mmCIF file of C-alpha atoms and ligand atoms in Angstrom:
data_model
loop_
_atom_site.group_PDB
_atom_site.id
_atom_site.type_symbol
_atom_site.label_atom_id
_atom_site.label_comp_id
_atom_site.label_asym_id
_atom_site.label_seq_id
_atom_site.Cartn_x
_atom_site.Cartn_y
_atom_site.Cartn_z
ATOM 1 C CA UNK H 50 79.277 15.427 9.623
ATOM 2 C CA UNK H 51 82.355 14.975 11.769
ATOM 3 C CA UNK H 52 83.770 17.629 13.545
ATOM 4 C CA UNK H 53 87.689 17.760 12.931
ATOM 5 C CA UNK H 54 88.886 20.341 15.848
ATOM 6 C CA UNK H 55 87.420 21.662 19.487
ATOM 7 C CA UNK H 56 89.238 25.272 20.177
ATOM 8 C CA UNK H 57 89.528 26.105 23.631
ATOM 9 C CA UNK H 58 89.447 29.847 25.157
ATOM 10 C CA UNK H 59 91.870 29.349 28.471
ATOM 11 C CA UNK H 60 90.917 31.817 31.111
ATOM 12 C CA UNK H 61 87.261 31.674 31.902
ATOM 13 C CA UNK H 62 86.653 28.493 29.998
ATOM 14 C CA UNK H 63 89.723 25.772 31.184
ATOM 15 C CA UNK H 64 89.850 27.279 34.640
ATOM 16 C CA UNK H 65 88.566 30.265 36.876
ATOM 17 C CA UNK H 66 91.626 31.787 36.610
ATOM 18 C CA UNK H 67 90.751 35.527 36.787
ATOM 19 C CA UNK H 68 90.775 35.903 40.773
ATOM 20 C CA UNK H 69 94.536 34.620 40.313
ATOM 21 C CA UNK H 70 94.807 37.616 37.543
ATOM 22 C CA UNK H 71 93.223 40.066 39.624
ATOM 23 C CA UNK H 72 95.298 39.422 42.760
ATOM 24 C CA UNK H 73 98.841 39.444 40.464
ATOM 25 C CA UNK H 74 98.033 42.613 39.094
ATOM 26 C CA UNK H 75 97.229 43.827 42.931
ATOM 27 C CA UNK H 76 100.639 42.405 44.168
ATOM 28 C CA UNK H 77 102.536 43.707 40.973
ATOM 29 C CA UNK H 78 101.337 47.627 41.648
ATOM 30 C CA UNK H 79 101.425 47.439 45.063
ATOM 31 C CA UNK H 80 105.517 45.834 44.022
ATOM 32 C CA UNK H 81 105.795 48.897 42.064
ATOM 33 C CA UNK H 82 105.111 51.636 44.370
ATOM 34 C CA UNK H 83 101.577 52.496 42.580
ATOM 35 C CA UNK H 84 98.300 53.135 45.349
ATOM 36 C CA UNK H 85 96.366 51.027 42.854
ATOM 37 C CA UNK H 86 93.691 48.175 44.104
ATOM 38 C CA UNK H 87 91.259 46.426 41.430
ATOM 39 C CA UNK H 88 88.621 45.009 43.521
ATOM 40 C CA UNK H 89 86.018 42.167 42.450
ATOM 41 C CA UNK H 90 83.659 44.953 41.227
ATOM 42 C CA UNK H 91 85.903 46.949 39.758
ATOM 43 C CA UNK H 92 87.487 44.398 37.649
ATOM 44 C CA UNK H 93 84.283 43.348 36.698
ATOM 45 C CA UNK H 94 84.462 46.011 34.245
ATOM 46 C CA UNK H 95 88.286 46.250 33.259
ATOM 47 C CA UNK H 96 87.746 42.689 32.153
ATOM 48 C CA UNK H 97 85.372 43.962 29.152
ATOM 49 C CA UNK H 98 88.924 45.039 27.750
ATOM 50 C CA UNK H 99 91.012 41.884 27.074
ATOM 51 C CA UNK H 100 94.909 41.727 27.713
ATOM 52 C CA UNK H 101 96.285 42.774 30.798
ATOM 53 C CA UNK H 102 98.601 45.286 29.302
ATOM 54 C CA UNK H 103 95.360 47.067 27.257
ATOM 55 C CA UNK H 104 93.764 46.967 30.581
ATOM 56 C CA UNK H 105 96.302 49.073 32.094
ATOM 57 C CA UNK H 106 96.209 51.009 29.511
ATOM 58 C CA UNK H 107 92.733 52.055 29.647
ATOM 59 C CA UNK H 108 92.251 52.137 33.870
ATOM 60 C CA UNK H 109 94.790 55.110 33.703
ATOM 61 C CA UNK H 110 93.295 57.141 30.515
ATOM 62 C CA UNK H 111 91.402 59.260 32.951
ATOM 63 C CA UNK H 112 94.618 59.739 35.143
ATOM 64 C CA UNK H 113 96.127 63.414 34.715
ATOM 65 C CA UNK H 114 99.173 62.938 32.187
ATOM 66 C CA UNK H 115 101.920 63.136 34.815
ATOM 67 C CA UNK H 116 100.300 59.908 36.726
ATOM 68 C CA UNK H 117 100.124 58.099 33.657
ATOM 69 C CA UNK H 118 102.083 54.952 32.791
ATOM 70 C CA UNK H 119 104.166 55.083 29.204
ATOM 71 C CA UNK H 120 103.426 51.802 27.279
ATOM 72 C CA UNK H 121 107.143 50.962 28.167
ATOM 73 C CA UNK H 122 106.280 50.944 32.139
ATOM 74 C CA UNK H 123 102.771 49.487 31.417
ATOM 75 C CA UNK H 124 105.360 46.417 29.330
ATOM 76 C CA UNK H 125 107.346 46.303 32.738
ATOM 77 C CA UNK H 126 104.044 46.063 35.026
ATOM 78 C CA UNK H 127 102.814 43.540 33.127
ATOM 79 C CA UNK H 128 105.646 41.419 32.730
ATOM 80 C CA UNK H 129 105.692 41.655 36.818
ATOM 81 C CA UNK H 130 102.300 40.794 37.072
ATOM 82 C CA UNK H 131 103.143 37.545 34.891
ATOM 83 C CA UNK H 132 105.356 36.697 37.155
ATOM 84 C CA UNK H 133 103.791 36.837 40.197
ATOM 85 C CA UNK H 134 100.158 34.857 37.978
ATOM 86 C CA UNK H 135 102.881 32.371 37.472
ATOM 87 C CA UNK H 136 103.960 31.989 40.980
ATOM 88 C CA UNK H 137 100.225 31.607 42.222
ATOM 89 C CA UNK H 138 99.460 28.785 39.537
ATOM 90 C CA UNK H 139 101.970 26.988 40.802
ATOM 91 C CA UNK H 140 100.594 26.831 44.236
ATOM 92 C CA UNK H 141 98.324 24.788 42.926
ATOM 93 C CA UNK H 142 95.355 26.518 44.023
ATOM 94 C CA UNK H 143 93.122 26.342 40.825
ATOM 95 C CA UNK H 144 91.392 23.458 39.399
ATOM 96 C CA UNK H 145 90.002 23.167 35.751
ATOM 97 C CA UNK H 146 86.221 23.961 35.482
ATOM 98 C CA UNK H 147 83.949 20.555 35.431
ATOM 99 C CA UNK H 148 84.501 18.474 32.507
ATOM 100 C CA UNK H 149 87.152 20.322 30.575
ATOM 101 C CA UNK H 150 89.570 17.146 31.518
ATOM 102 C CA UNK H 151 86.817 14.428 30.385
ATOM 103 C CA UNK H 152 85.951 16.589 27.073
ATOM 104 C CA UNK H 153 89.943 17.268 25.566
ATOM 105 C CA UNK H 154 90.518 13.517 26.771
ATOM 106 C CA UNK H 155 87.309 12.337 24.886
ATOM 107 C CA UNK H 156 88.029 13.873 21.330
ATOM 108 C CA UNK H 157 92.018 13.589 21.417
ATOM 109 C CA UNK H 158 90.364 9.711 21.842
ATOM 110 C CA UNK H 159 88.109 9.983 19.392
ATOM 111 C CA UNK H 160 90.872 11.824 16.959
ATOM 112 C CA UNK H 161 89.407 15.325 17.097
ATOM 113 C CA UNK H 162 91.937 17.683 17.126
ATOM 114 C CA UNK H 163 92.396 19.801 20.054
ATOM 115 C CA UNK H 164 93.319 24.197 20.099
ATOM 116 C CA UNK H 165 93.980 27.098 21.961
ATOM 117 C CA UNK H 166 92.578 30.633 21.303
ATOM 118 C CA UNK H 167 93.146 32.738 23.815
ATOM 119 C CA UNK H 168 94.308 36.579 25.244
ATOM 120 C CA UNK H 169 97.210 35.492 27.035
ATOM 121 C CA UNK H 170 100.385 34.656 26.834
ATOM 122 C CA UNK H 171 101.968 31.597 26.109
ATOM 123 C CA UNK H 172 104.272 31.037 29.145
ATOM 124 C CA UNK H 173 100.003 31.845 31.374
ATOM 125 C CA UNK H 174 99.057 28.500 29.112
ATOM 126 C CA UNK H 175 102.303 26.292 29.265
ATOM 127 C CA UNK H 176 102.102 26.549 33.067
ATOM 128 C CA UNK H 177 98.376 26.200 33.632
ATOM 129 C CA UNK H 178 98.959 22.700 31.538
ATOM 130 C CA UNK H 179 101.861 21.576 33.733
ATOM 131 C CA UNK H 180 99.392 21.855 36.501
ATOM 132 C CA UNK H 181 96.750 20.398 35.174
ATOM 133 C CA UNK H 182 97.563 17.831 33.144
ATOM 134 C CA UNK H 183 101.496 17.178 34.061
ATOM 135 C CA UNK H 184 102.448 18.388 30.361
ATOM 136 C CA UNK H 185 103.165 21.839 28.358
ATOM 137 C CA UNK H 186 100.355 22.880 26.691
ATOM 138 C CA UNK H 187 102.092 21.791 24.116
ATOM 139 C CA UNK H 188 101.120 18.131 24.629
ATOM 140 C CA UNK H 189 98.034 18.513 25.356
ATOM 141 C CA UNK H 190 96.948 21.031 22.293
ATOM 142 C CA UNK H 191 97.939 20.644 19.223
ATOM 143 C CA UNK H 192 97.451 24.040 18.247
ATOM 144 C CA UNK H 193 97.954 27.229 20.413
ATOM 145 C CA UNK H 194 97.083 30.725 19.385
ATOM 146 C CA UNK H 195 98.035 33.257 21.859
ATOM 147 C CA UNK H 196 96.719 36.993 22.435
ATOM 148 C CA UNK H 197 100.568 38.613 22.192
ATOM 149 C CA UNK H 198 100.835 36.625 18.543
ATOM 150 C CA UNK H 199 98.113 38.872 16.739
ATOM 151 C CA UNK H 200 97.697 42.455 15.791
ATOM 152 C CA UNK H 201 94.015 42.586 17.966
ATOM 153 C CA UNK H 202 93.238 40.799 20.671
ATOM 154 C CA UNK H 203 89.693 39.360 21.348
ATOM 155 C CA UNK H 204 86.653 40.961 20.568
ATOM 156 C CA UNK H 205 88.627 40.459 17.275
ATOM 157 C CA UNK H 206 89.171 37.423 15.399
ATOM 158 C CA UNK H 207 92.399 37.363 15.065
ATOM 159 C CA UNK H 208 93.539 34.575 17.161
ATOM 160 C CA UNK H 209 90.281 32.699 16.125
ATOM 161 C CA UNK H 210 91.354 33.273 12.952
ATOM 162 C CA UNK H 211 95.593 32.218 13.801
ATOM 163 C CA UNK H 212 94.346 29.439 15.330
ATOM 164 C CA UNK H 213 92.568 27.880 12.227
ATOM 165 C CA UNK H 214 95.230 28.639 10.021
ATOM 166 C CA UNK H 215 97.464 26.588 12.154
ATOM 167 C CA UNK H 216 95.196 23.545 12.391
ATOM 168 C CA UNK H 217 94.466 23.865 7.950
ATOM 169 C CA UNK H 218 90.600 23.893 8.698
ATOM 170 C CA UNK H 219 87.801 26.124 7.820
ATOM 171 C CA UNK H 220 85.579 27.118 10.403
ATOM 172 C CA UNK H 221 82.555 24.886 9.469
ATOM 173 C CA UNK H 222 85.066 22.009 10.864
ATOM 174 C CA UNK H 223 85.565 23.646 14.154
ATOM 175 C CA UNK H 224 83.629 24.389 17.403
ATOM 176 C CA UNK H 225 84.844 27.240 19.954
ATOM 177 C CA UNK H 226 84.269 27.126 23.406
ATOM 178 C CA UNK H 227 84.196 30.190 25.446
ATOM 179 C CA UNK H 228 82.771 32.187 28.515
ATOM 180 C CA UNK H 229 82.228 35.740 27.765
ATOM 181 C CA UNK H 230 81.026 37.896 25.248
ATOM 182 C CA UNK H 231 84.433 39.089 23.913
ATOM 183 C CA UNK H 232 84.951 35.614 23.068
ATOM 184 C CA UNK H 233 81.883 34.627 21.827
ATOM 185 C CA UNK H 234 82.155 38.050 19.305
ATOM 186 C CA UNK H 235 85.893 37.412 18.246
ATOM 187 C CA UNK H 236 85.034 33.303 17.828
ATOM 188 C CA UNK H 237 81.929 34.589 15.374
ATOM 189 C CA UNK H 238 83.966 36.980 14.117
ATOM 190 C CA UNK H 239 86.246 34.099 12.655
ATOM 191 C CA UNK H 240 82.597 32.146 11.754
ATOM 192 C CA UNK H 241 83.070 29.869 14.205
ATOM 193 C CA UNK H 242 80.096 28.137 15.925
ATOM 194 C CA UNK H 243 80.196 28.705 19.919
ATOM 195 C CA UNK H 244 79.814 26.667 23.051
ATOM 196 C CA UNK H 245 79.077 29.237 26.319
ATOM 197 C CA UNK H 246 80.173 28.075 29.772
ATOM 198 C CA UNK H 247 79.568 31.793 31.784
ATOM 199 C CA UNK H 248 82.391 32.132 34.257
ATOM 200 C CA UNK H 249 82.174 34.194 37.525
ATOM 201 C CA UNK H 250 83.232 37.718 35.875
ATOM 202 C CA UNK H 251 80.998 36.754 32.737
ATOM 203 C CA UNK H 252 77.040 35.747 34.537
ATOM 204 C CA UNK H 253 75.804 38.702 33.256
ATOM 205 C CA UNK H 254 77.369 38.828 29.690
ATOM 206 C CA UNK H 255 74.974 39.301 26.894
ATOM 207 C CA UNK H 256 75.304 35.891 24.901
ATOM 208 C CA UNK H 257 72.985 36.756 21.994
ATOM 209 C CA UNK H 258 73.718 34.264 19.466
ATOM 210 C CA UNK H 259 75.536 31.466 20.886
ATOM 211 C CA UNK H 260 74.859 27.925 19.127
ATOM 212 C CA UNK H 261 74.782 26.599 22.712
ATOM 213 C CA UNK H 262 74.723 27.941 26.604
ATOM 214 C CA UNK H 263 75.810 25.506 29.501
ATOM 215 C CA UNK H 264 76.434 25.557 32.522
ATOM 216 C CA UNK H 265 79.527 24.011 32.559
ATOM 217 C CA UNK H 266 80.890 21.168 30.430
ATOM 218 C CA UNK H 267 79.626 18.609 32.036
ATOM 219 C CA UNK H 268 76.354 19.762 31.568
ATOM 220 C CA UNK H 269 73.957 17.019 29.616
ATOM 221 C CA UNK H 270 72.754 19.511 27.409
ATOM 222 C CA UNK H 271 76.115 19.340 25.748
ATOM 223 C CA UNK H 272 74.699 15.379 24.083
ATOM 224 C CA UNK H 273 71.627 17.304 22.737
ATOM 225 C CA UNK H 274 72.972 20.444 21.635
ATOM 226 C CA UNK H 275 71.003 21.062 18.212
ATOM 227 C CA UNK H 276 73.592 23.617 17.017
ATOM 228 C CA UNK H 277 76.805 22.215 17.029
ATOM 229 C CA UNK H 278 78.135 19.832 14.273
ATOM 230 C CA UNK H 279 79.235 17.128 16.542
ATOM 231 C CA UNK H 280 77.312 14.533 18.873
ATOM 232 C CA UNK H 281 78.839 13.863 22.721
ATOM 233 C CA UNK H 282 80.283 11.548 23.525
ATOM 234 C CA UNK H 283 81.830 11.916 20.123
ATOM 235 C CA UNK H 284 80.414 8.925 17.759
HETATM 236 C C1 XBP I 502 91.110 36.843 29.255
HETATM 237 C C2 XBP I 502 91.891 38.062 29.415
HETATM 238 C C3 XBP I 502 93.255 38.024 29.849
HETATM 239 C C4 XBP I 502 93.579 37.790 31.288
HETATM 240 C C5 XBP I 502 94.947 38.350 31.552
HETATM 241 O O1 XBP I 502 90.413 36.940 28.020
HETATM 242 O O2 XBP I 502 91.464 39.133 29.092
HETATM 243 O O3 XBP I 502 93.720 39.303 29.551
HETATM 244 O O4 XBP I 502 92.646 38.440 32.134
HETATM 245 O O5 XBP I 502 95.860 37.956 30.634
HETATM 246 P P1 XBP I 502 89.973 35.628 27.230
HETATM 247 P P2 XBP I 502 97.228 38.770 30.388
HETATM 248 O O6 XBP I 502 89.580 34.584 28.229
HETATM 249 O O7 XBP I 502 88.813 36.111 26.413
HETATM 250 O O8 XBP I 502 91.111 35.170 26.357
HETATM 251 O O9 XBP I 502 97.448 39.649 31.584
HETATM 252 O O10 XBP I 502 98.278 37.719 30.264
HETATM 253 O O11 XBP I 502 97.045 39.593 29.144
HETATM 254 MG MG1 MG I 503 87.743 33.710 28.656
#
């Protein structure tokens, strides 16, 4: 059987990208007046809820009501943080994890099609491509399905789900690749078989269940995964 479309989870899985996260959010409250600092450790476990905004949202449950943010100032952080994420791609500091250039190149070759699911938003993709690859994501994926486009963000399947309705395939066509448990539950969710690359924040992730665990993509288990409906290099 051939496989007809690889769909590609963006932060974790394209790039280690969350440090850059983490340190916008940092700049963006310290920007807004707020005493707030997410360390490594602590944002180790914010990042088990997905979306920056939701994030926000939950850090500050615990506040006393008077401390806490309305979802119109959490909109504003946010949208501050985005800026400054944007501002600290562009410094070029990042690099896409091992073999995610080789692997998009290799099926847009072969005529695979090539997707986005992911938690964040658009602009976050369009300007990780530029650096990347030179192009809008646009160019390089034929599909994107972003995390401010569906009613619930990953564990869900919603944007799984988006995703394949934009390409016109049924799951049994498609392969996800991810690097975290939210991912791998939301891309099952939507019945989609799963490739796991484990990221920094996601080591110790409970991957029960994946079709296939690598190290990275590059990895030569990736030729002689069993699971997976597709052979690499594609044939
Ligand atoms: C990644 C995320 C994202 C980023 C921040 O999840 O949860 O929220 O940390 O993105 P996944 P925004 O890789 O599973 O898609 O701040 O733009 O929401
Ligand atoms: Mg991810």
């Amino acid at each position: 059987m051939t496989i007809k479309a690889l769909i590609f989870d963006v932060d974790g899985t394209l790039a280690e990208t969350e440090e850059a996260h983490r340190a916008a959010f940092n700049q963006a409250f310290k920007a807004a007046g707020l005493d707030w600092n997410w360390s490594v450790a602590d944002y180790r476990q914010l990042l088990k809820t997905t979306g920056g905004k939701e994030r926000i949202k939950l850090f500050q449950a615990d506040f006393p009501a008077d401390e806490q943010l309305t979802d119109e100032e959490i909109k504003d952080l946010h949208a501050e943080k985005t800026k400054r994420y944007l501002k600290i791609l562009k410094q070029r500091k990042l690099a896409l994890r091992p073999g995610v250039k080789a692997l998009v190149q290799a099926a847009t070759d072969a005529g695979i099609r090539v997707a986005i699911a992911t938690t964040t938003s658009r602009p976050n993709v369009d300007t990780l491509c530029v650096c990347f690859w030179g192009k809008p994501a646009g160019k390089v994926f034929e599909v994107i399905a972003c995390g401010d486009e569906v009613e619930n963000k990953k564990p869900a399947p919603d944007v799984y789900l988006l995703a394949l309705e934009r390409l016109g395939l049924s799951a049994k066509d498609c392969v996800a690749f991810e690097d975290s448990r939210n991912g791998l539950i939301s891309a099952h969710g939507a019945d989609l078989p799963v490739v796991i690359t484990p990221s920094m924040y996601t080591d110790t992730d409970d991957f029960t269940g994946a079709e296939c665990m690598l190290r990275n993509l590059t990895d030569p288990d990736l030729r002689k995964a069993k699971n997976l409906p597709f052979e690499y290099p594609f044939k």
